[in-house]
PDB file of C-alpha atoms in Angstrom:
ATOM      1  CA  MET A  14      75.777 -65.805 -12.374  1.00  0.00           C
ATOM      2  CA  LYS A  15      72.046 -65.638 -12.551  1.00  0.00           C
ATOM      3  CA  THR A  16      70.523 -63.503 -15.278  1.00  0.00           C
ATOM      4  CA  LEU A  17      67.561 -61.241 -14.819  1.00  0.00           C
ATOM      5  CA  ASP A  18      65.373 -63.774 -16.615  1.00  0.00           C
ATOM      6  CA  ASP A  19      66.547 -66.542 -14.295  1.00  0.00           C
ATOM      7  CA  ILE A  20      65.644 -64.563 -11.202  1.00  0.00           C
ATOM      8  CA  LEU A  21      62.240 -63.629 -12.525  1.00  0.00           C
ATOM      9  CA  ARG A  22      61.541 -67.179 -13.712  1.00  0.00           C
ATOM     10  CA  GLU A  23      62.533 -68.712 -10.389  1.00  0.00           C
ATOM     11  CA  LYS A  24      60.457 -66.259  -8.448  1.00  0.00           C
ATOM     12  CA  VAL A  25      57.366 -66.706 -10.562  1.00  0.00           C
ATOM     13  CA  THR A  26      57.526 -70.496 -10.964  1.00  0.00           C
ATOM     14  CA  SER A  27      58.085 -70.882  -7.224  1.00  0.00           C
ATOM     15  CA  LEU A  28      54.485 -69.726  -6.857  1.00  0.00           C
ATOM     16  CA  ASP A  29      53.128 -72.316  -9.278  1.00  0.00           C
ATOM     17  CA  SER A  30      53.095 -75.058  -6.658  1.00  0.00           C
ATOM     18  CA  MET A  31      51.454 -72.807  -4.079  1.00  0.00           C
ATOM     19  CA  PRO A  32      47.683 -72.810  -3.834  1.00  0.00           C
ATOM     20  CA  GLU A  33      47.542 -69.049  -3.494  1.00  0.00           C
ATOM     21  CA  LEU A  34      44.596 -68.526  -5.740  1.00  0.00           C
ATOM     22  CA  SER A  35      41.379 -69.770  -4.313  1.00  0.00           C
ATOM     23  CA  TRP A  36      38.713 -71.073  -6.643  1.00  0.00           C
ATOM     24  CA  ASN A  37      35.240 -72.207  -6.164  1.00  0.00           C
ATOM     25  CA  GLU A  38      35.905 -75.858  -6.906  1.00  0.00           C
ATOM     26  CA  ASP A  39      32.206 -76.671  -6.990  1.00  0.00           C
ATOM     27  CA  ASP A  40      31.739 -74.275  -9.893  1.00  0.00           C
ATOM     28  CA  LEU A  41      34.758 -75.727 -11.688  1.00  0.00           C
ATOM     29  CA  TRP A  42      33.518 -79.299 -11.342  1.00  0.00           C
ATOM     30  CA  GLN A  43      29.986 -78.313 -12.261  1.00  0.00           C
ATOM     31  CA  THR A  44      31.261 -76.741 -15.457  1.00  0.00           C
ATOM     32  CA  LEU A  45      33.383 -79.795 -16.198  1.00  0.00           C
ATOM     33  CA  GLN A  46      30.478 -82.126 -15.536  1.00  0.00           C
ATOM     34  CA  SER A  47      28.149 -80.142 -17.753  1.00  0.00           C
ATOM     35  CA  GLU A  48      30.739 -80.207 -20.541  1.00  0.00           C
ATOM     36  CA  LEU A  49      31.018 -83.960 -20.192  1.00  0.00           C
ATOM     37  CA  GLY A  50      27.270 -84.460 -20.468  1.00  0.00           C
ATOM     38  CA  TYR A  51      26.796 -85.203 -16.770  1.00  0.00           C
ATOM     39  CA  GLN A  52      23.973 -82.688 -16.656  1.00  0.00           C
ATOM     40  CA  ASN A  53      22.114 -84.613 -19.349  1.00  0.00           C
ATOM     41  CA  LEU A  54      22.641 -87.760 -17.341  1.00  0.00           C
ATOM     42  CA  LYS A  55      21.329 -85.974 -14.276  1.00  0.00           C
ATOM     43  CA  LYS A  56      18.314 -84.702 -16.251  1.00  0.00           C
ATOM     44  CA  SER A  57      17.488 -88.160 -17.540  1.00  0.00           C
ATOM     45  CA  ARG A  58      17.870 -89.482 -13.991  1.00  0.00           C
ATOM     46  CA  GLY A  59      15.479 -86.771 -12.864  1.00  0.00           C
ATOM     47  CA  ARG A  60      12.999 -87.807 -15.549  1.00  0.00           C
ATOM     48  CA  THR A  61      13.319 -91.445 -14.526  1.00  0.00           C
ATOM     49  CA  MET A  62      12.677 -90.438 -10.921  1.00  0.00           C
ATOM     50  CA  LEU A  63       9.618 -88.442 -11.982  1.00  0.00           C
ATOM     51  CA  TRP A  64       8.137 -91.313 -13.988  1.00  0.00           C
ATOM     52  CA  SER A  65       8.921 -93.747 -11.157  1.00  0.00           C
ATOM     53  CA  SER A  66       7.100 -91.465  -8.729  1.00  0.00           C
ATOM     54  CA  ILE A  67       4.094 -91.236 -11.062  1.00  0.00           C
ATOM     55  CA  ALA A  68       4.065 -95.014 -11.505  1.00  0.00           C
ATOM     56  CA  ALA A  69       4.252 -95.503  -7.730  1.00  0.00           C
ATOM     57  CA  ALA A  70       1.413 -93.031  -7.160  1.00  0.00           C
ATOM     58  CA  VAL A  71      -0.772 -94.746  -9.790  1.00  0.00           C
ATOM     59  CA  SER A  72      -0.042 -98.129  -8.196  1.00  0.00           C
ATOM     60  CA  ILE A  73      -1.036 -96.871  -4.740  1.00  0.00           C
ATOM     61  CA  VAL A  74      -4.276 -95.353  -6.061  1.00  0.00           C
ATOM     62  CA  THR A  75      -5.087 -98.595  -7.920  1.00  0.00           C
ATOM     63  CA  VAL A  76      -4.482-100.735  -4.816  1.00  0.00           C
ATOM     64  CA  VAL A  77      -6.624 -98.427  -2.664  1.00  0.00           C
ATOM     65  CA  PHE A  78      -9.371 -98.441  -5.319  1.00  0.00           C
ATOM     66  CA  ILE A  79      -9.339-102.262  -5.459  1.00  0.00           C
ATOM     67  CA  LYS A  80      -9.377-102.532  -1.645  1.00  0.00           C
ATOM     68  CA  VAL A  81     -12.209-100.057  -1.167  1.00  0.00           C
ATOM     69  CA  PHE A  82     -14.463-100.651  -4.150  1.00  0.00           C
ATOM     70  CA  ILE A  83     -13.726-104.080  -5.550  1.00  0.00           C
ATOM     71  CA  ALA A  84     -12.408-106.311  -2.738  1.00  0.00           C
ATOM     72  CA  ASP A  85     -15.459-105.684  -0.485  1.00  0.00           C
ATOM     73  CA  PRO A  86     -18.119-108.199  -1.665  1.00  0.00           C
ATOM     74  CA  GLY A  87     -20.889-106.379   0.222  1.00  0.00           C
ATOM     75  CA  ALA A  88     -20.489-103.265  -1.850  1.00  0.00           C
ATOM     76  CA  THR A  89     -21.556-104.634  -5.227  1.00  0.00           C
ATOM     77  CA  ILE A  90     -23.583-101.934  -6.849  1.00  0.00           C
ATOM     78  CA  THR A  91     -25.554-102.325 -10.015  1.00  0.00           C
ATOM     79  CA  TYR A  92     -26.174 -99.218 -12.032  1.00  0.00           C
ATOM     80  CA  THR A  93     -29.160 -98.888 -14.283  1.00  0.00           C
ATOM     81  CA  HIS A  94     -29.256 -96.263 -16.934  1.00  0.00           C
ATOM     82  CA  TYR A  95     -32.393 -95.303 -18.729  1.00  0.00           C
ATOM     83  CA  VAL A  96     -33.686 -92.394 -20.706  1.00  0.00           C
ATOM     84  CA  GLU A  97     -36.732 -90.895 -19.116  1.00  0.00           C
ATOM     85  CA  ASP A  98     -39.323 -89.340 -21.366  1.00  0.00           C
ATOM     86  CA  ALA A  99     -41.252 -86.241 -20.382  1.00  0.00           C
ATOM     87  CA  GLU A 100     -44.494 -88.133 -19.695  1.00  0.00           C
ATOM     88  CA  THR A 101     -42.887 -90.527 -17.171  1.00  0.00           C
ATOM     89  CA  ALA A 102     -41.154 -87.614 -15.472  1.00  0.00           C
ATOM     90  CA  MET A 103     -44.481 -85.882 -15.040  1.00  0.00           C
ATOM     91  CA  LEU A 104     -46.015 -89.045 -13.589  1.00  0.00           C
ATOM     92  CA  ASP A 105     -43.191 -89.243 -11.024  1.00  0.00           C
ATOM     93  CA  GLU A 106     -43.756 -85.638 -10.104  1.00  0.00           C
ATOM     94  CA  ASN A 107     -47.452 -86.382  -9.672  1.00  0.00           C
ATOM     95  CA  GLU A 108     -46.543 -89.377  -7.519  1.00  0.00           C
ATOM     96  CA  ALA A 109     -44.396 -87.183  -5.308  1.00  0.00           C
ATOM     97  CA  GLY A 110     -47.171 -84.659  -5.268  1.00  0.00           C
ATOM     98  CA  SER A 111     -49.670 -87.424  -4.357  1.00  0.00           C
ATOM     99  CA  ASP A 112     -47.481 -88.353  -1.374  1.00  0.00           C
ATOM    100  CA  GLU A 113     -47.622 -84.776  -0.192  1.00  0.00           C
ATOM    101  CA  GLY A 114     -51.361 -84.669  -0.883  1.00  0.00           C
ATOM    102  CA  ALA A 115     -51.952 -87.823   1.176  1.00  0.00           C
ATOM    103  CA  ARG A 116     -49.970 -86.335   4.027  1.00  0.00           C
ATOM    104  CA  GLU A 117     -51.979 -83.099   3.882  1.00  0.00           C
ATOM    105  CA  LEU A 118     -55.188 -85.161   3.856  1.00  0.00           C
ATOM    106  CA  ILE A 119     -54.086 -87.077   6.961  1.00  0.00           C
ATOM    107  CA  GLU A 120     -53.154 -83.879   8.785  1.00  0.00           C
ATOM    108  CA  SER A 121     -56.370 -82.034   7.844  1.00  0.00           C
ATOM    109  CA  MET A 122     -58.551 -84.961   8.987  1.00  0.00           C
ATOM    110  CA  CYS A 123     -56.726 -85.131  12.314  1.00  0.00           C
ATOM    111  CA  LEU A 124     -57.176 -81.381  12.762  1.00  0.00           C
ATOM    112  CA  SER A 125     -60.975 -81.975  12.773  1.00  0.00           C
ATOM    113  CA  ASP A 126     -60.546 -83.741  16.088  1.00  0.00           C
ATOM    114  CA  LEU A 127     -60.899 -87.242  14.671  1.00  0.00           C
ATOM    115  CA  GLU A 128     -60.826 -89.770  17.516  1.00  0.00           C
ATOM    116  CA  ILE A 129     -58.804 -92.241  15.556  1.00  0.00           C
ATOM    117  CA  CYS A 130     -55.915 -89.744  15.380  1.00  0.00           C
ATOM    118  CA  LYS A 131     -55.520 -90.017  19.142  1.00  0.00           C
ATOM    119  CA  THR A 132     -55.039 -93.758  19.238  1.00  0.00           C
ATOM    120  CA  PRO A 133     -51.507 -94.896  20.211  1.00  0.00           C
ATOM    121  CA  GLU A 134     -51.151 -96.877  16.994  1.00  0.00           C
ATOM    122  CA  PHE A 135     -51.949 -93.814  14.848  1.00  0.00           C
ATOM    123  CA  ILE A 136     -49.717 -91.487  16.913  1.00  0.00           C
ATOM    124  CA  GLU A 137     -46.824 -93.930  16.610  1.00  0.00           C
ATOM    125  CA  LEU A 138     -47.237 -94.194  12.841  1.00  0.00           C
ATOM    126  CA  LYS A 139     -47.542 -90.402  12.560  1.00  0.00           C
ATOM    127  CA  ASP A 140     -44.291 -89.952  14.535  1.00  0.00           C
ATOM    128  CA  GLN A 141     -42.588 -92.457  12.248  1.00  0.00           C
ATOM    129  CA  LEU A 142     -43.845 -90.540   9.226  1.00  0.00           C
ATOM    130  CA  ASP A 143     -42.381 -87.282  10.600  1.00  0.00           C
ATOM    131  CA  GLU A 144     -39.036 -88.969  11.310  1.00  0.00           C
ATOM    132  CA  VAL A 145     -38.956 -90.480   7.828  1.00  0.00           C
ATOM    133  CA  ALA A 146     -39.778 -87.094   6.280  1.00  0.00           C
ATOM    134  CA  GLU A 147     -36.847 -85.535   8.200  1.00  0.00           C
ATOM    135  CA  GLU A 148     -34.627 -88.410   7.126  1.00  0.00           C
ATOM    136  CA  ILE A 149     -35.520 -87.854   3.475  1.00  0.00           C
ATOM    137  CA  GLU A 150     -34.851 -84.139   3.842  1.00  0.00           C
ATOM    138  CA  SER A 151     -31.370 -84.735   5.267  1.00  0.00           C
ATOM    139  CA  LEU A 152     -30.676 -87.300   2.514  1.00  0.00           C
ATOM    140  CA  ASP A 153     -31.640 -84.703  -0.080  1.00  0.00           C
ATOM    141  CA  GLN A 154     -29.184 -82.271   1.502  1.00  0.00           C
ATOM    142  CA  MET A 155     -26.415 -84.892   1.411  1.00  0.00           C
ATOM    143  CA  ILE A 156     -27.139 -85.658  -2.238  1.00  0.00           C
ATOM    144  CA  ALA A 157     -26.983 -81.943  -3.002  1.00  0.00           C
ATOM    145  CA  MET A 158     -23.607 -81.733  -1.238  1.00  0.00           C
ATOM    146  CA  TYR A 159     -21.896 -84.930  -2.403  1.00  0.00           C
ATOM    147  CA  GLY A 160     -23.667 -85.591  -5.663  1.00  0.00           C
ATOM    148  CA  GLU A 161     -25.553 -88.645  -6.860  1.00  0.00           C
ATOM    149  CA  ASP A 162     -23.809 -91.220  -4.702  1.00  0.00           C
ATOM    150  CA  PRO A 163     -25.263 -94.699  -5.384  1.00  0.00           C
ATOM    151  CA  ALA A 164     -25.419 -95.558  -1.667  1.00  0.00           C
ATOM    152  CA  LEU A 165     -27.344 -92.356  -0.896  1.00  0.00           C
ATOM    153  CA  ALA A 166     -29.718 -92.910  -3.804  1.00  0.00           C
ATOM    154  CA  ARG A 167     -30.397 -96.477  -2.628  1.00  0.00           C
ATOM    155  CA  SER A 168     -31.065 -95.271   0.943  1.00  0.00           C
ATOM    156  CA  LYS A 169     -33.417 -92.613  -0.307  1.00  0.00           C
ATOM    157  CA  THR A 170     -35.410 -95.139  -2.386  1.00  0.00           C
ATOM    158  CA  GLU A 171     -35.701 -97.491   0.587  1.00  0.00           C
ATOM    159  CA  ILE A 172     -36.799 -94.756   2.965  1.00  0.00           C
ATOM    160  CA  GLU A 173     -39.341 -93.369   0.489  1.00  0.00           C
ATOM    161  CA  ASN A 174     -40.859 -96.822   0.138  1.00  0.00           C
ATOM    162  CA  PHE A 175     -41.074 -96.987   3.924  1.00  0.00           C
ATOM    163  CA  LYS A 176     -42.735 -93.575   3.977  1.00  0.00           C
ATOM    164  CA  SER A 177     -45.333 -94.692   1.413  1.00  0.00           C
ATOM    165  CA  GLU A 178     -46.029 -97.773   3.482  1.00  0.00           C
ATOM    166  CA  ILE A 179     -46.585 -95.680   6.640  1.00  0.00           C
ATOM    167  CA  MET A 180     -48.911 -93.326   4.807  1.00  0.00           C
ATOM    168  CA  TYR A 181     -50.857 -96.251   3.379  1.00  0.00           C
ATOM    169  CA  GLN A 182     -51.336 -97.654   6.887  1.00  0.00           C
ATOM    170  CA  LEU A 183     -52.401 -94.231   8.238  1.00  0.00           C
ATOM    171  CA  ILE A 184     -54.994 -93.756   5.483  1.00  0.00           C
ATOM    172  CA  GLN A 185     -56.289 -97.257   6.062  1.00  0.00           C
ATOM    173  CA  ILE A 186     -56.751 -96.445   9.763  1.00  0.00           C
ATOM    174  CA  ILE A 187     -58.590 -93.209   8.962  1.00  0.00           C
ATOM    175  CA  THR A 188     -60.832 -94.726   6.327  1.00  0.00           C
ATOM    176  CA  SER A 189     -61.607 -97.901   8.276  1.00  0.00           C
TER     177      SER A 189
ATOM    178  CA  MET B  24      48.487 -74.721 -13.961  1.00  0.00           C
ATOM    179  CA  THR B  25      46.102 -72.196 -12.474  1.00  0.00           C
ATOM    180  CA  ARG B  26      48.891 -69.741 -11.797  1.00  0.00           C
ATOM    181  CA  MET B  27      50.319 -70.215 -15.221  1.00  0.00           C
ATOM    182  CA  CYS B  28      46.998 -69.628 -17.000  1.00  0.00           C
ATOM    183  CA  TYR B  29      46.242 -66.709 -14.718  1.00  0.00           C
ATOM    184  CA  ARG B  30      49.569 -65.086 -15.662  1.00  0.00           C
ATOM    185  CA  TYR B  31      48.303 -64.820 -19.221  1.00  0.00           C
ATOM    186  CA  ILE B  32      44.622 -64.202 -18.685  1.00  0.00           C
ATOM    187  CA  LYS B  33      44.492 -62.139 -15.493  1.00  0.00           C
ATOM    188  CA  ASP B  34      40.867 -62.884 -14.823  1.00  0.00           C
ATOM    189  CA  GLU B  35      39.804 -65.553 -12.347  1.00  0.00           C
ATOM    190  CA  SER B  36      36.584 -66.649 -13.995  1.00  0.00           C
ATOM    191  CA  GLU B  37      38.106 -66.648 -17.483  1.00  0.00           C
ATOM    192  CA  THR B  38      41.076 -68.597 -16.149  1.00  0.00           C
ATOM    193  CA  MET B  39      38.664 -71.141 -14.737  1.00  0.00           C
ATOM    194  CA  LEU B  40      37.016 -71.540 -18.140  1.00  0.00           C
ATOM    195  CA  VAL B  41      40.393 -71.966 -19.816  1.00  0.00           C
ATOM    196  CA  LEU B  42      41.413 -74.547 -17.219  1.00  0.00           C
ATOM    197  CA  ASN B  43      38.131 -76.295 -17.755  1.00  0.00           C
ATOM    198  CA  GLU B  44      38.638 -76.447 -21.522  1.00  0.00           C
ATOM    199  CA  GLY B  45      42.242 -77.524 -21.039  1.00  0.00           C
ATOM    200  CA  PHE B  46      41.371 -80.361 -18.675  1.00  0.00           C
ATOM    201  CA  LEU B  47      38.627 -81.504 -21.028  1.00  0.00           C
ATOM    202  CA  LYS B  48      41.143 -81.673 -23.845  1.00  0.00           C
ATOM    203  CA  ILE B  49      43.489 -83.625 -21.606  1.00  0.00           C
ATOM    204  CA  TYR B  50      40.701 -85.981 -20.612  1.00  0.00           C
ATOM    205  CA  ARG B  51      39.644 -86.568 -24.212  1.00  0.00           C
ATOM    206  CA  ASN B  52      43.166 -86.955 -25.529  1.00  0.00           C
ATOM    207  CA  ILE B  53      44.805 -88.779 -22.668  1.00  0.00           C
ATOM    208  CA  ALA B  54      45.166 -91.852 -24.922  1.00  0.00           C
ATOM    209  CA  GLN B  55      47.528 -89.839 -27.102  1.00  0.00           C
ATOM    210  CA  PHE B  56      49.901 -89.162 -24.234  1.00  0.00           C
ATOM    211  CA  GLU B  57      53.080 -91.225 -24.317  1.00  0.00           C
ATOM    212  CA  TYR B  58      55.060 -91.584 -21.164  1.00  0.00           C
ATOM    213  CA  ARG B  59      58.665 -90.583 -21.837  1.00  0.00           C
ATOM    214  CA  GLY B  60      60.072 -90.309 -18.356  1.00  0.00           C
ATOM    215  CA  GLU B  61      59.535 -88.383 -15.169  1.00  0.00           C
ATOM    216  CA  GLY B  62      57.839 -85.017 -15.585  1.00  0.00           C
ATOM    217  CA  GLY B  63      56.513 -85.926 -18.994  1.00  0.00           C
ATOM    218  CA  LEU B  64      52.886 -85.747 -17.977  1.00  0.00           C
ATOM    219  CA  THR B  65      53.353 -82.402 -16.240  1.00  0.00           C
ATOM    220  CA  ALA B  66      55.063 -80.984 -19.299  1.00  0.00           C
ATOM    221  CA  TRP B  67      52.301 -82.302 -21.557  1.00  0.00           C
ATOM    222  CA  VAL B  68      49.552 -80.899 -19.336  1.00  0.00           C
ATOM    223  CA  LYS B  69      51.401 -77.586 -19.115  1.00  0.00           C
ATOM    224  CA  LYS B  70      51.716 -77.457 -22.888  1.00  0.00           C
ATOM    225  CA  VAL B  71      47.992 -78.106 -23.363  1.00  0.00           C
ATOM    226  CA  MET B  72      47.098 -75.457 -20.810  1.00  0.00           C
ATOM    227  CA  LEU B  73      49.470 -72.919 -22.291  1.00  0.00           C
ATOM    228  CA  ASN B  74      48.035 -73.469 -25.763  1.00  0.00           C
ATOM    229  CA  GLU B  75      44.581 -73.132 -24.326  1.00  0.00           C
ATOM    230  CA  ALA B  76      45.446 -69.843 -22.609  1.00  0.00           C
ATOM    231  CA  LEU B  77      47.055 -68.464 -25.760  1.00  0.00           C
ATOM    232  CA  GLY B  78      44.118 -69.683 -27.820  1.00  0.00           C
ATOM    233  CA  TYR B  79      41.855 -67.791 -25.457  1.00  0.00           C
ATOM    234  CA  LEU B  80      43.881 -64.601 -25.934  1.00  0.00           C
ATOM    235  CA  ARG B  81      43.793 -65.003 -29.708  1.00  0.00           C
ATOM    236  CA  LYS B  82      40.075 -65.715 -29.797  1.00  0.00           C
ATOM    237  CA  ARG B  83      39.056 -62.921 -27.478  1.00  0.00           C
ATOM    238  CA  LYS B  84      40.565 -60.122 -29.506  1.00  0.00           C
ATOM    239  CA  PRO B  85      43.653 -59.475 -31.592  1.00  0.00           C
ATOM    240  CA  LEU B  86      46.594 -59.339 -29.266  1.00  0.00           C
ATOM    241  CA  HIS B  87      47.393 -55.726 -28.633  1.00  0.00           C
ATOM    242  CA  VAL B  88      51.027 -55.234 -29.540  1.00  0.00           C
ATOM    243  CA  SER B  89      52.839 -52.026 -30.356  1.00  0.00           C
ATOM    244  CA  SER B  90      56.024 -51.651 -32.323  1.00  0.00           C
ATOM    245  CA  LEU B  91      58.459 -49.814 -30.178  1.00  0.00           C
ATOM    246  CA  ASP B  92      62.129 -49.181 -30.078  1.00  0.00           C
ATOM    247  CA  GLU B  93      63.977 -52.404 -29.388  1.00  0.00           C
ATOM    248  CA  SER B  94      66.965 -50.713 -27.813  1.00  0.00           C
ATOM    249  CA  SER B  95      67.229 -51.351 -24.146  1.00  0.00           C
ATOM    250  CA  ASP B  96      69.400 -49.934 -21.470  1.00  0.00           C
ATOM    251  CA  LEU B  97      67.849 -51.754 -18.594  1.00  0.00           C
ATOM    252  CA  SER B  98      69.881 -51.696 -15.462  1.00  0.00           C
ATOM    253  CA  TRP B  99      68.555 -53.920 -12.723  1.00  0.00           C
ATOM    254  CA  ASP B 100      69.562 -54.166  -9.128  1.00  0.00           C
ATOM    255  CA  TYR B 101      69.807 -57.936  -9.091  1.00  0.00           C
ATOM    256  CA  ILE B 102      70.362 -58.267  -5.351  1.00  0.00           C
ATOM    257  CA  ALA B 103      67.353 -56.125  -4.558  1.00  0.00           C
ATOM    258  CA  LEU B 104      65.360 -58.101  -7.074  1.00  0.00           C
ATOM    259  CA  GLU B 105      66.345 -61.374  -5.406  1.00  0.00           C
ATOM    260  CA  ASN B 106      64.999 -60.029  -2.147  1.00  0.00           C
ATOM    261  CA  LEU B 107      61.651 -59.081  -3.565  1.00  0.00           C
ATOM    262  CA  GLU B 108      58.657 -61.201  -2.674  1.00  0.00           C
ATOM    263  CA  ALA B 109      57.694 -63.605  -5.458  1.00  0.00           C
ATOM    264  CA  GLU B 110      54.071 -62.625  -5.041  1.00  0.00           C
ATOM    265  CA  TYR B 111      54.924 -58.990  -5.691  1.00  0.00           C
ATOM    266  CA  ILE B 112      56.717 -59.891  -8.905  1.00  0.00           C
ATOM    267  CA  PHE B 113      53.767 -62.026  -9.894  1.00  0.00           C
ATOM    268  CA  GLN B 114      51.380 -59.126  -9.345  1.00  0.00           C
ATOM    269  CA  ALA B 115      53.704 -56.799 -11.257  1.00  0.00           C
ATOM    270  CA  ILE B 116      53.620 -59.182 -14.235  1.00  0.00           C
ATOM    271  CA  LEU B 117      49.843 -59.272 -14.036  1.00  0.00           C
ATOM    272  CA  SER B 118      49.735 -55.487 -14.218  1.00  0.00           C
ATOM    273  CA  LEU B 119      51.450 -55.498 -17.616  1.00  0.00           C
ATOM    274  CA  PRO B 120      49.307 -54.895 -20.709  1.00  0.00           C
ATOM    275  CA  GLU B 121      48.090 -58.099 -22.305  1.00  0.00           C
ATOM    276  CA  GLY B 122      50.517 -58.150 -25.249  1.00  0.00           C
ATOM    277  CA  TYR B 123      53.526 -57.421 -23.095  1.00  0.00           C
ATOM    278  CA  ARG B 124      52.430 -59.935 -20.531  1.00  0.00           C
ATOM    279  CA  ALA B 125      51.946 -62.735 -23.059  1.00  0.00           C
ATOM    280  CA  VAL B 126      55.339 -62.216 -24.663  1.00  0.00           C
ATOM    281  CA  PHE B 127      57.060 -61.794 -21.302  1.00  0.00           C
ATOM    282  CA  ASN B 128      55.523 -64.982 -19.931  1.00  0.00           C
ATOM    283  CA  LEU B 129      56.309 -66.997 -23.027  1.00  0.00           C
ATOM    284  CA  SER B 130      59.862 -65.717 -23.260  1.00  0.00           C
ATOM    285  CA  VAL B 131      61.076 -65.295 -19.694  1.00  0.00           C
ATOM    286  CA  ILE B 132      58.958 -67.752 -17.739  1.00  0.00           C
ATOM    287  CA  GLU B 133      58.272 -70.469 -20.332  1.00  0.00           C
ATOM    288  CA  GLY B 134      61.563 -70.048 -22.169  1.00  0.00           C
ATOM    289  CA  PHE B 135      60.315 -69.936 -25.753  1.00  0.00           C
ATOM    290  CA  SER B 136      62.335 -68.301 -28.490  1.00  0.00           C
ATOM    291  CA  HIS B 137      61.017 -65.247 -30.330  1.00  0.00           C
ATOM    292  CA  LYS B 138      60.419 -67.402 -33.368  1.00  0.00           C
ATOM    293  CA  GLU B 139      58.239 -69.764 -31.350  1.00  0.00           C
ATOM    294  CA  ILE B 140      56.449 -66.871 -29.662  1.00  0.00           C
ATOM    295  CA  ALA B 141      55.775 -65.265 -33.032  1.00  0.00           C
ATOM    296  CA  GLU B 142      54.189 -68.524 -34.232  1.00  0.00           C
ATOM    297  CA  LYS B 143      52.139 -69.019 -31.115  1.00  0.00           C
ATOM    298  CA  LEU B 144      50.789 -65.487 -31.004  1.00  0.00           C
ATOM    299  CA  GLY B 145      50.617 -64.890 -34.737  1.00  0.00           C
ATOM    300  CA  ILE B 146      52.897 -61.875 -34.648  1.00  0.00           C
ATOM    301  CA  ALA B 147      56.226 -60.991 -36.242  1.00  0.00           C
ATOM    302  CA  GLU B 148      59.438 -62.013 -34.511  1.00  0.00           C
ATOM    303  CA  SER B 149      60.544 -58.384 -34.326  1.00  0.00           C
ATOM    304  CA  THR B 150      57.296 -57.498 -32.619  1.00  0.00           C
ATOM    305  CA  SER B 151      57.895 -60.232 -30.083  1.00  0.00           C
ATOM    306  CA  ARG B 152      61.327 -58.804 -29.334  1.00  0.00           C
ATOM    307  CA  SER B 153      60.094 -55.249 -28.953  1.00  0.00           C
ATOM    308  CA  GLN B 154      57.194 -56.346 -26.786  1.00  0.00           C
ATOM    309  CA  LEU B 155      59.594 -58.148 -24.502  1.00  0.00           C
ATOM    310  CA  VAL B 156      61.801 -55.102 -24.131  1.00  0.00           C
ATOM    311  CA  GLN B 157      58.824 -52.923 -23.358  1.00  0.00           C
ATOM    312  CA  ALA B 158      57.459 -55.475 -20.943  1.00  0.00           C
ATOM    313  CA  LYS B 159      60.732 -55.559 -19.063  1.00  0.00           C
ATOM    314  CA  ARG B 160      60.901 -51.770 -18.943  1.00  0.00           C
ATOM    315  CA  ARG B 161      57.406 -51.541 -17.587  1.00  0.00           C
ATOM    316  CA  LEU B 162      58.118 -54.281 -15.091  1.00  0.00           C
ATOM    317  CA  GLN B 163      61.304 -52.594 -14.009  1.00  0.00           C
ATOM    318  CA  SER B 164      59.544 -49.326 -13.306  1.00  0.00           C
ATOM    319  CA  ILE B 165      56.957 -51.141 -11.208  1.00  0.00           C
ATOM    320  CA  LEU B 166      59.494 -53.180  -9.260  1.00  0.00           C
ATOM    321  CA  ILE B 167      61.823 -50.249  -8.634  1.00  0.00           C
ATOM    322  CA  LYS B 168      59.053 -48.514  -6.739  1.00  0.00           C
ATOM    323  CA  GLU B 169      58.851 -51.480  -4.413  1.00  0.00           C
ATOM    324  CA  ILE B 170      62.630 -51.815  -4.100  1.00  0.00           C
ATOM    325  CA  CYS B 171      63.005 -48.118  -3.244  1.00  0.00           C
ATOM    326  CA  ARG B 172      60.367 -48.209  -0.526  1.00  0.00           C
TER     327      ARG B 172
END
């Protein structure tokens, strides 16, 4: 005959094989994995991924830099660095001022109804001078916006030389 | 294994931690397992888990046991008991106080002697006996309510 203990034992152990209790298996495995150092492995994998991503990004930037700035033979730019003393700076300012002065002289002479100012050659040169002045103004704005870009600086130098040349020709016409 | 640990611990998340620790011990010590016939691995795993559950009970706080009269005049309606749902009995065992539950599980379900239980739980043999009697009384009163319904 079965004893009380036998009945209770049979009843209770019959449940052992039944999946009555539900567990969050993900949590259980996560805990097991963390105990076994899987998390550390995952972290180190994460770090490896991070460094790989950084390396890939640096490589892409380097390739783009080489393509844009180095591989194009037409874009060789030479930089010159010099220390400007106060005297030279003042001379440059005077030069700029002399440009403006020459322009004012040309305009004031033409205001006095000078015949030469009405010649097609003079009018054409005067128009060119106005266009160049506008061009320089817009270049100055671009430099203010984007900084001292070498290409902009080179363009400005070239256009200022052209402006000086036009003014020289205009003064020659007036004084001839 | 889950059921067995839960019988002692009565807390799902704590049972999960105990299972976790137990399986880790099994994983780390699997080389020490010697196959000695069918059911050997199950018995070994069960033993590890049981020790883990008891270790948890010992670590958490001193097992609450009370010295009570060992005399017992339990009279069970065996037929009615046989007809009770296993799940109900399981829940009734879970409702026992921790000390009663541990001794009851070790004695009735696992089949350990009072001497072995005393060693495992760090209590006196007499305490183990009295706890078992009290556990059965408490269980009886719970189950009778269900039988009489």
